[in-house]
Each structure stands twice: as structure tokens, then as C-alpha cells.
Coordinates of C-alpha atoms in Angstrom, one line a residue:
Chain A
M1 CA 102.9 89.6 84.3
N2 CA 104.8 89.8 81.1
N3 CA 107.7 87.9 79.4
K4 CA 110.1 90.8 79.4
G5 CA 113.6 89.9 80.6
Q6 CA 113.1 86.1 80.1
S7 CA 115.7 85.9 77.4
T8 CA 118.2 87.9 79.6
V9 CA 117.7 85.5 82.5
E10 CA 118.1 82.5 80.3
Y11 CA 121.2 84.0 78.7
L12 CA 122.7 84.6 82.2
L13 CA 121.9 81.1 83.3
L14 CA 123.4 79.6 80.2
L15 CA 126.4 81.8 80.6
V16 CA 127.0 80.5 84.1
V17 CA 126.8 76.9 82.9
V18 CA 129.1 77.5 80.0
T19 CA 131.6 79.4 82.2
A20 CA 131.5 76.6 84.8
L21 CA 132.1 74.1 82.0
A22 CA 135.0 76.1 80.6
F23 CA 136.6 76.5 84.0
S24 CA 136.3 72.8 84.8
I25 CA 137.9 71.9 81.5
Y26 CA 140.6 74.5 81.9
N27 CA 141.4 73.3 85.4
S28 CA 141.2 69.6 84.6
A29 CA 144.4 67.5 84.9
R30 CA 144.0 66.3 81.3
F31 CA 143.8 69.8 79.9
K32 CA 146.7 71.0 82.0
N33 CA 148.7 67.9 80.9
F34 CA 148.1 69.0 77.3
L35 CA 148.4 72.8 77.3
G36 CA 149.2 73.8 80.9
P37 CA 152.5 74.6 82.6
D38 CA 155.1 71.9 82.3
S39 CA 152.7 69.9 80.1
E40 CA 153.7 66.6 78.6
F41 CA 152.6 67.8 75.2
F42 CA 155.1 70.6 75.1
A43 CA 157.8 68.4 76.7
I44 CA 157.4 66.0 73.8
V45 CA 157.5 68.8 71.2
K46 CA 160.7 70.1 72.8
N47 CA 162.4 66.7 72.9
K48 CA 161.4 66.0 69.3
I49 CA 162.7 69.3 68.0
E50 CA 166.0 69.0 70.0
F51 CA 166.6 65.4 68.9
S52 CA 165.7 65.9 65.2
Y53 CA 167.8 69.0 65.1
R54 CA 170.9 67.3 66.4
H55 CA 170.6 63.9 64.7
G56 CA 168.6 64.5 61.5
Y57 CA 165.9 62.0 62.1
D58 CA 162.6 61.9 64.0
S59 CA 162.7 60.5 67.5
Q60 CA 162.4 61.6 71.1
Q61 CA 164.9 59.4 72.9
D62 CA 166.3 60.9 76.0
E63 CA 169.1 63.2 75.1
T64 CA 171.9 63.2 77.6
G65 CA 174.1 65.7 75.7
D66 CA 177.0 63.4 76.2
I67 CA 179.1 63.6 73.1
A68 CA 180.8 60.2 73.8
G69 CA 177.4 58.5 73.4
H70 CA 176.4 60.2 70.2
Y71 CA 173.6 58.2 68.6
T72 CA 174.4 59.3 65.0
F73 CA 178.2 58.6 65.1
V74 CA 179.0 56.0 67.7
K75 CA 176.6 53.5 69.3
N76 CA 177.0 51.9 72.6
G77 CA 180.0 49.6 72.5
G78 CA 181.9 51.7 70.0
E79 CA 180.0 50.5 66.9
S80 CA 179.7 53.0 64.0
R81 CA 178.2 53.1 60.5
F82 CA 181.2 55.2 59.3
F83 CA 184.4 53.9 57.7
T84 CA 187.3 55.8 59.1
T85 CA 190.7 55.6 60.7
T86 CA 190.8 54.4 64.3
K87 CA 192.5 56.5 67.0
E88 CA 195.5 54.1 66.9
S89 CA 196.1 54.5 63.1
Y90 CA 195.6 58.3 63.4
G91 CA 199.0 58.6 64.9
D92 CA 198.3 58.6 68.6
Chain B
M1 CA 110.2 100.2 66.6
E2 CA 112.5 102.8 68.0
I3 CA 112.0 101.4 71.5
N4 CA 112.8 97.9 70.3
K5 CA 116.1 99.0 68.7
L6 CA 117.3 100.4 71.9
N7 CA 116.3 97.3 73.9
F8 CA 119.6 95.4 74.4
S9 CA 118.0 92.3 75.8
E10 CA 116.2 91.6 72.5
S11 CA 119.0 92.7 70.2
E12 CA 121.6 90.2 68.7
N13 CA 123.9 92.9 67.5
G14 CA 127.5 92.3 68.3
Q15 CA 127.1 88.6 69.0
S16 CA 129.3 87.5 66.1
T17 CA 131.9 90.1 67.1
I18 CA 132.1 88.6 70.6
E19 CA 132.4 85.1 69.3
F20 CA 135.0 86.2 66.8
L21 CA 137.0 87.9 69.5
I22 CA 136.9 84.8 71.8
S23 CA 138.0 82.4 69.0
F24 CA 140.5 84.9 67.6
V25 CA 142.5 84.9 70.9
F26 CA 143.1 81.1 70.5
V27 CA 143.8 81.4 66.7
L28 CA 146.2 84.3 67.3
G29 CA 148.0 82.3 70.0
F30 CA 148.6 79.3 67.8
L31 CA 149.5 81.6 64.9
F32 CA 152.3 83.2 67.0
L33 CA 153.4 79.7 68.2
F34 CA 153.9 78.6 64.6
L35 CA 155.6 81.9 63.7
R36 CA 158.0 81.4 66.6
L37 CA 158.7 77.8 65.6
S38 CA 159.4 79.0 62.0
I39 CA 162.0 81.4 63.4
V40 CA 163.5 78.6 65.5
Y41 CA 163.8 76.4 62.4
T42 CA 165.3 79.2 60.3
N43 CA 167.9 80.1 62.9
G44 CA 168.6 76.4 63.2
Y45 CA 169.3 75.9 59.5
L46 CA 171.6 79.0 59.5
M47 CA 173.4 77.6 62.6
H48 CA 174.0 74.2 60.9
Y49 CA 175.4 75.9 57.8
A50 CA 177.8 78.0 59.9
T51 CA 178.9 75.0 61.9
F52 CA 179.5 73.0 58.7
S53 CA 181.4 75.8 57.1
A54 CA 183.6 76.2 60.2
S55 CA 184.2 72.4 60.2
R56 CA 185.4 72.6 56.6
A57 CA 187.9 75.3 57.6
Y58 CA 188.9 73.3 60.7
M59 CA 189.5 70.2 58.5
V60 CA 192.0 71.8 56.1
A61 CA 193.8 74.6 58.0
D62 CA 197.5 74.2 57.9
N63 CA 200.4 76.6 58.5
G64 CA 203.1 74.3 57.2
D65 CA 204.6 73.7 60.6
K66 CA 207.1 70.8 60.7
N67 CA 205.5 69.5 63.9
A68 CA 202.5 67.2 63.4
E69 CA 200.3 69.2 65.9
G70 CA 201.7 72.6 64.9
S71 CA 198.6 73.6 62.9
D72 CA 195.9 72.5 65.3
G73 CA 195.7 75.9 67.1
L74 CA 195.4 77.6 63.8
A75 CA 192.7 75.3 62.6
F76 CA 190.4 76.2 65.4
T77 CA 191.2 79.9 65.0
K78 CA 190.3 79.7 61.3
A79 CA 187.1 77.7 62.1
K80 CA 186.0 80.3 64.7
A81 CA 186.6 83.2 62.2
V82 CA 184.4 81.5 59.6
F83 CA 181.7 80.7 62.2
D84 CA 181.7 84.2 63.7
K85 CA 181.5 85.7 60.2
I86 CA 178.2 83.9 59.6
V87 CA 176.6 83.8 63.0
N88 CA 178.0 86.4 65.5
T89 CA 178.2 89.3 63.1
T90 CA 174.5 89.1 62.3
Q91 CA 171.8 90.4 64.6
I92 CA 169.6 87.4 63.8
F93 CA 170.3 85.3 66.8
G94 CA 170.5 88.0 69.5
Q95 CA 173.0 86.0 71.4
T96 CA 176.7 85.3 71.3
I97 CA 177.3 81.7 70.4
Q98 CA 180.5 80.0 71.3
L99 CA 182.1 77.5 68.9
K100 CA 183.8 74.6 70.5
E101 CA 186.2 71.9 69.2
N102 CA 186.7 68.2 69.6
S103 CA 190.4 67.8 68.8
M104 CA 192.4 64.6 68.8
D105 CA 194.3 66.1 71.7
S106 CA 191.3 65.8 73.9
E107 CA 191.3 62.9 76.4
N108 CA 189.7 59.7 75.1
M109 CA 188.5 61.4 72.0
N110 CA 187.1 59.1 69.3
S111 CA 188.5 60.0 65.9
L112 CA 184.9 60.0 64.5
L113 CA 184.0 63.0 66.6
V114 CA 186.8 65.3 65.6
G115 CA 185.4 68.6 64.5
V116 CA 183.5 71.6 65.8
F117 CA 180.1 72.1 67.5
A118 CA 178.0 74.9 69.1
D119 CA 174.8 75.2 71.2
L120 CA 172.0 77.5 70.1
N121 CA 169.5 78.5 72.8
E122 CA 166.0 79.1 71.5
Y123 CA 162.4 78.9 72.9
F124 CA 158.8 78.6 71.9
M125 CA 155.6 79.3 73.7
V126 CA 151.9 79.6 73.2
P127 CA 150.9 83.3 73.9
G128 CA 148.2 83.5 76.4
V129 CA 149.0 80.1 78.1
T130 CA 150.9 80.8 81.3
N131 CA 154.2 78.9 81.8
S132 CA 154.0 77.3 78.3
R133 CA 157.4 78.6 77.4
K134 CA 159.9 75.8 76.7
D135 CA 163.6 76.5 76.3
L136 CA 165.3 74.6 73.5
N137 CA 168.9 73.6 73.5
L138 CA 169.8 73.0 69.9
K139 CA 173.1 71.2 69.3
S140 CA 174.8 71.8 66.0
E141 CA 177.7 69.5 65.3
S142 CA 179.9 68.9 62.3
F143 CA 182.6 66.2 62.7
L144 CA 184.5 66.2 59.4
G145 CA 187.8 65.4 61.1
R146 CA 191.2 66.9 60.3
E147 CA 193.3 66.3 57.2
P148 CA 196.8 65.1 57.8
T149 CA 199.0 68.2 58.3
R150 CA 202.1 68.9 56.2
G151 CA 204.1 68.2 59.4
E152 CA 202.5 64.7 59.6
C153 CA 203.3 64.1 55.9
I154 CA 206.9 65.3 56.3
Q155 CA 207.3 62.9 59.3
S156 CA 205.8 59.9 57.5
V157 CA 207.7 60.5 54.2
C158 CA 210.9 61.0 56.2
E159 CA 210.3 57.6 58.0
V160 CA 209.8 55.9 54.6
I161 CA 212.9 57.4 53.1
K162 CA 214.9 56.4 56.1
G163 CA 213.6 52.9 55.7
I164 CA 214.6 52.8 52.1
T165 CA 218.1 54.1 52.6
S166 CA 218.9 52.0 55.6
V167 CA 221.3 49.1 55.0
S168 CA 219.2 46.8 57.0
C169 CA 216.6 44.5 55.2
S170 CA 214.7 43.8 58.4
A171 CA 211.7 45.9 57.2
M172 CA 209.9 46.4 53.9
V173 CA 208.8 49.9 53.0
T174 CA 206.8 51.3 50.1
L175 CA 207.2 54.9 49.0
D176 CA 204.0 56.1 47.2
D177 CA 202.2 59.4 46.6
N178 CA 199.5 59.5 49.2
G179 CA 198.5 63.1 48.5
C180 CA 200.7 64.8 51.0

């Protein structure tokens, strides 16, 4: 009997354990939620980029794309932070 | 010694190379993610600049038509020409981007939102992560409005002069230089 091949066997056993751990992490719901397909992480990044690009400040509110409900210009109910002519005085 | 050198089970040669390759895949993936995002931001800034420039042209374009709305068509044509010169003649975007307008003629249009806008379609992804691609719909808007046209000025000045020269004293009018 000798010790030859012991380190190889130990290496293989450890490799199996590490591989199993890696696969279990990769296939876990939490990991997929973070980096997998349709992950929440990337959805948040997408929403933040789109919102900040359009409105110039950091948020991730739902963006409907509806121009009539534009957050930056006109809030719900027609309130605005701008001073300007109204449609009536514009000559309509 | 010669036998030990050839014995792979006892040699640690190449271990750091394998570890480097495994970690390098992840590092490279995130490196390309940030590279892609930087391209998205750069294109976005250029797009905002083009929309803003187009909006300025849209605001002041005037062909001297005596009708109040006579210059509106020209305004959008001018805006489009400015926008296309910056965006669609370059090969940066790799897509044809359509400039659109919010004019006062549009139904239920708020005067705050008169101007031009365009959509830029971009994407980002993590290389190596399947289905990580996310499409971005970037809205670039510039609502500077429209200056009163010469036609509108002519009409308003004409109304005032008519008011002054009328024999009736039923209404008071003030004739001033409002910049028209």
C-alpha cells in the first residue's frame, strides 16, 4: 500500500462538492432573481436608466410613456412648476 | 526528480492560470456590461443635444406667412433638418430615429408640451449570462414651445389698430411694442 493518488482523489471529491455548490447557487431562485433571465435586478436598472434619461432625476416610478401625464412638466390635475401661457391665452 | 516533474498529480503548475481564467470570465463580462452602458449614455447625451437643437429651430422658424398657423409646417421641417444633421447622418446610432412633434394643433395639447421628441432604442446585457439582455426605450424630449409667428403678430397688431381707430369708446386698447 502506498499514498499515491490520494491527492488526486481528494481533488476530485472536492471538485464534485464545489461544482455541486456552484450549480445549486446558479440554479437558486435568489441568484436567478439577481442575474438570471428577466431578473428583478436588471429590470430595476432598466427602469432607472429610462426614467432618469427622460426626466433628469433619479427614480424608478412606473413609466407609462403617456405624454399627457408627464412627471416633469405636468402633474396629475394639471399642476405645473412652469410659468407659461395657458392654451386659452395662446390664441386657441 | 525527473519522474516527479512529469507526475501531474503532484504538480501545481497551471493552478493560478485556471483560477485566473475562471475569474477572468466574470470580470470580462462585467467589463463589457459597463462598456455597453457607457455607449448607451454617450448616445443618449448626443440624442438629447440633437433634440434640444431641433426644438430651438422649431421654436423660432417663421416664413412670414400672414396666417397665424402658416409657419407651423415649416417649423417642423426645419427642426427635422437640424435633428437629422446631428443624428441620422452619423453612423453612431446604427438606426434611423424619427423626430416627432407636439404642436398646438394636436387635440387636447397642453401648451407646456409644445415641442419635439424622439425615441432612442438601446440595450445592455451581461455577456455570458443568458437572456440578460434588456432593451431600453430612451425618450428624449424638448418642449421649448413656439414663438408667436409674424402672422399672429400682424393679426394682434391689426386688432389693436382697429380698436384705436374705431369711433366707439366701448373698449380700451393699448398699443405697445411687444417684440413682434
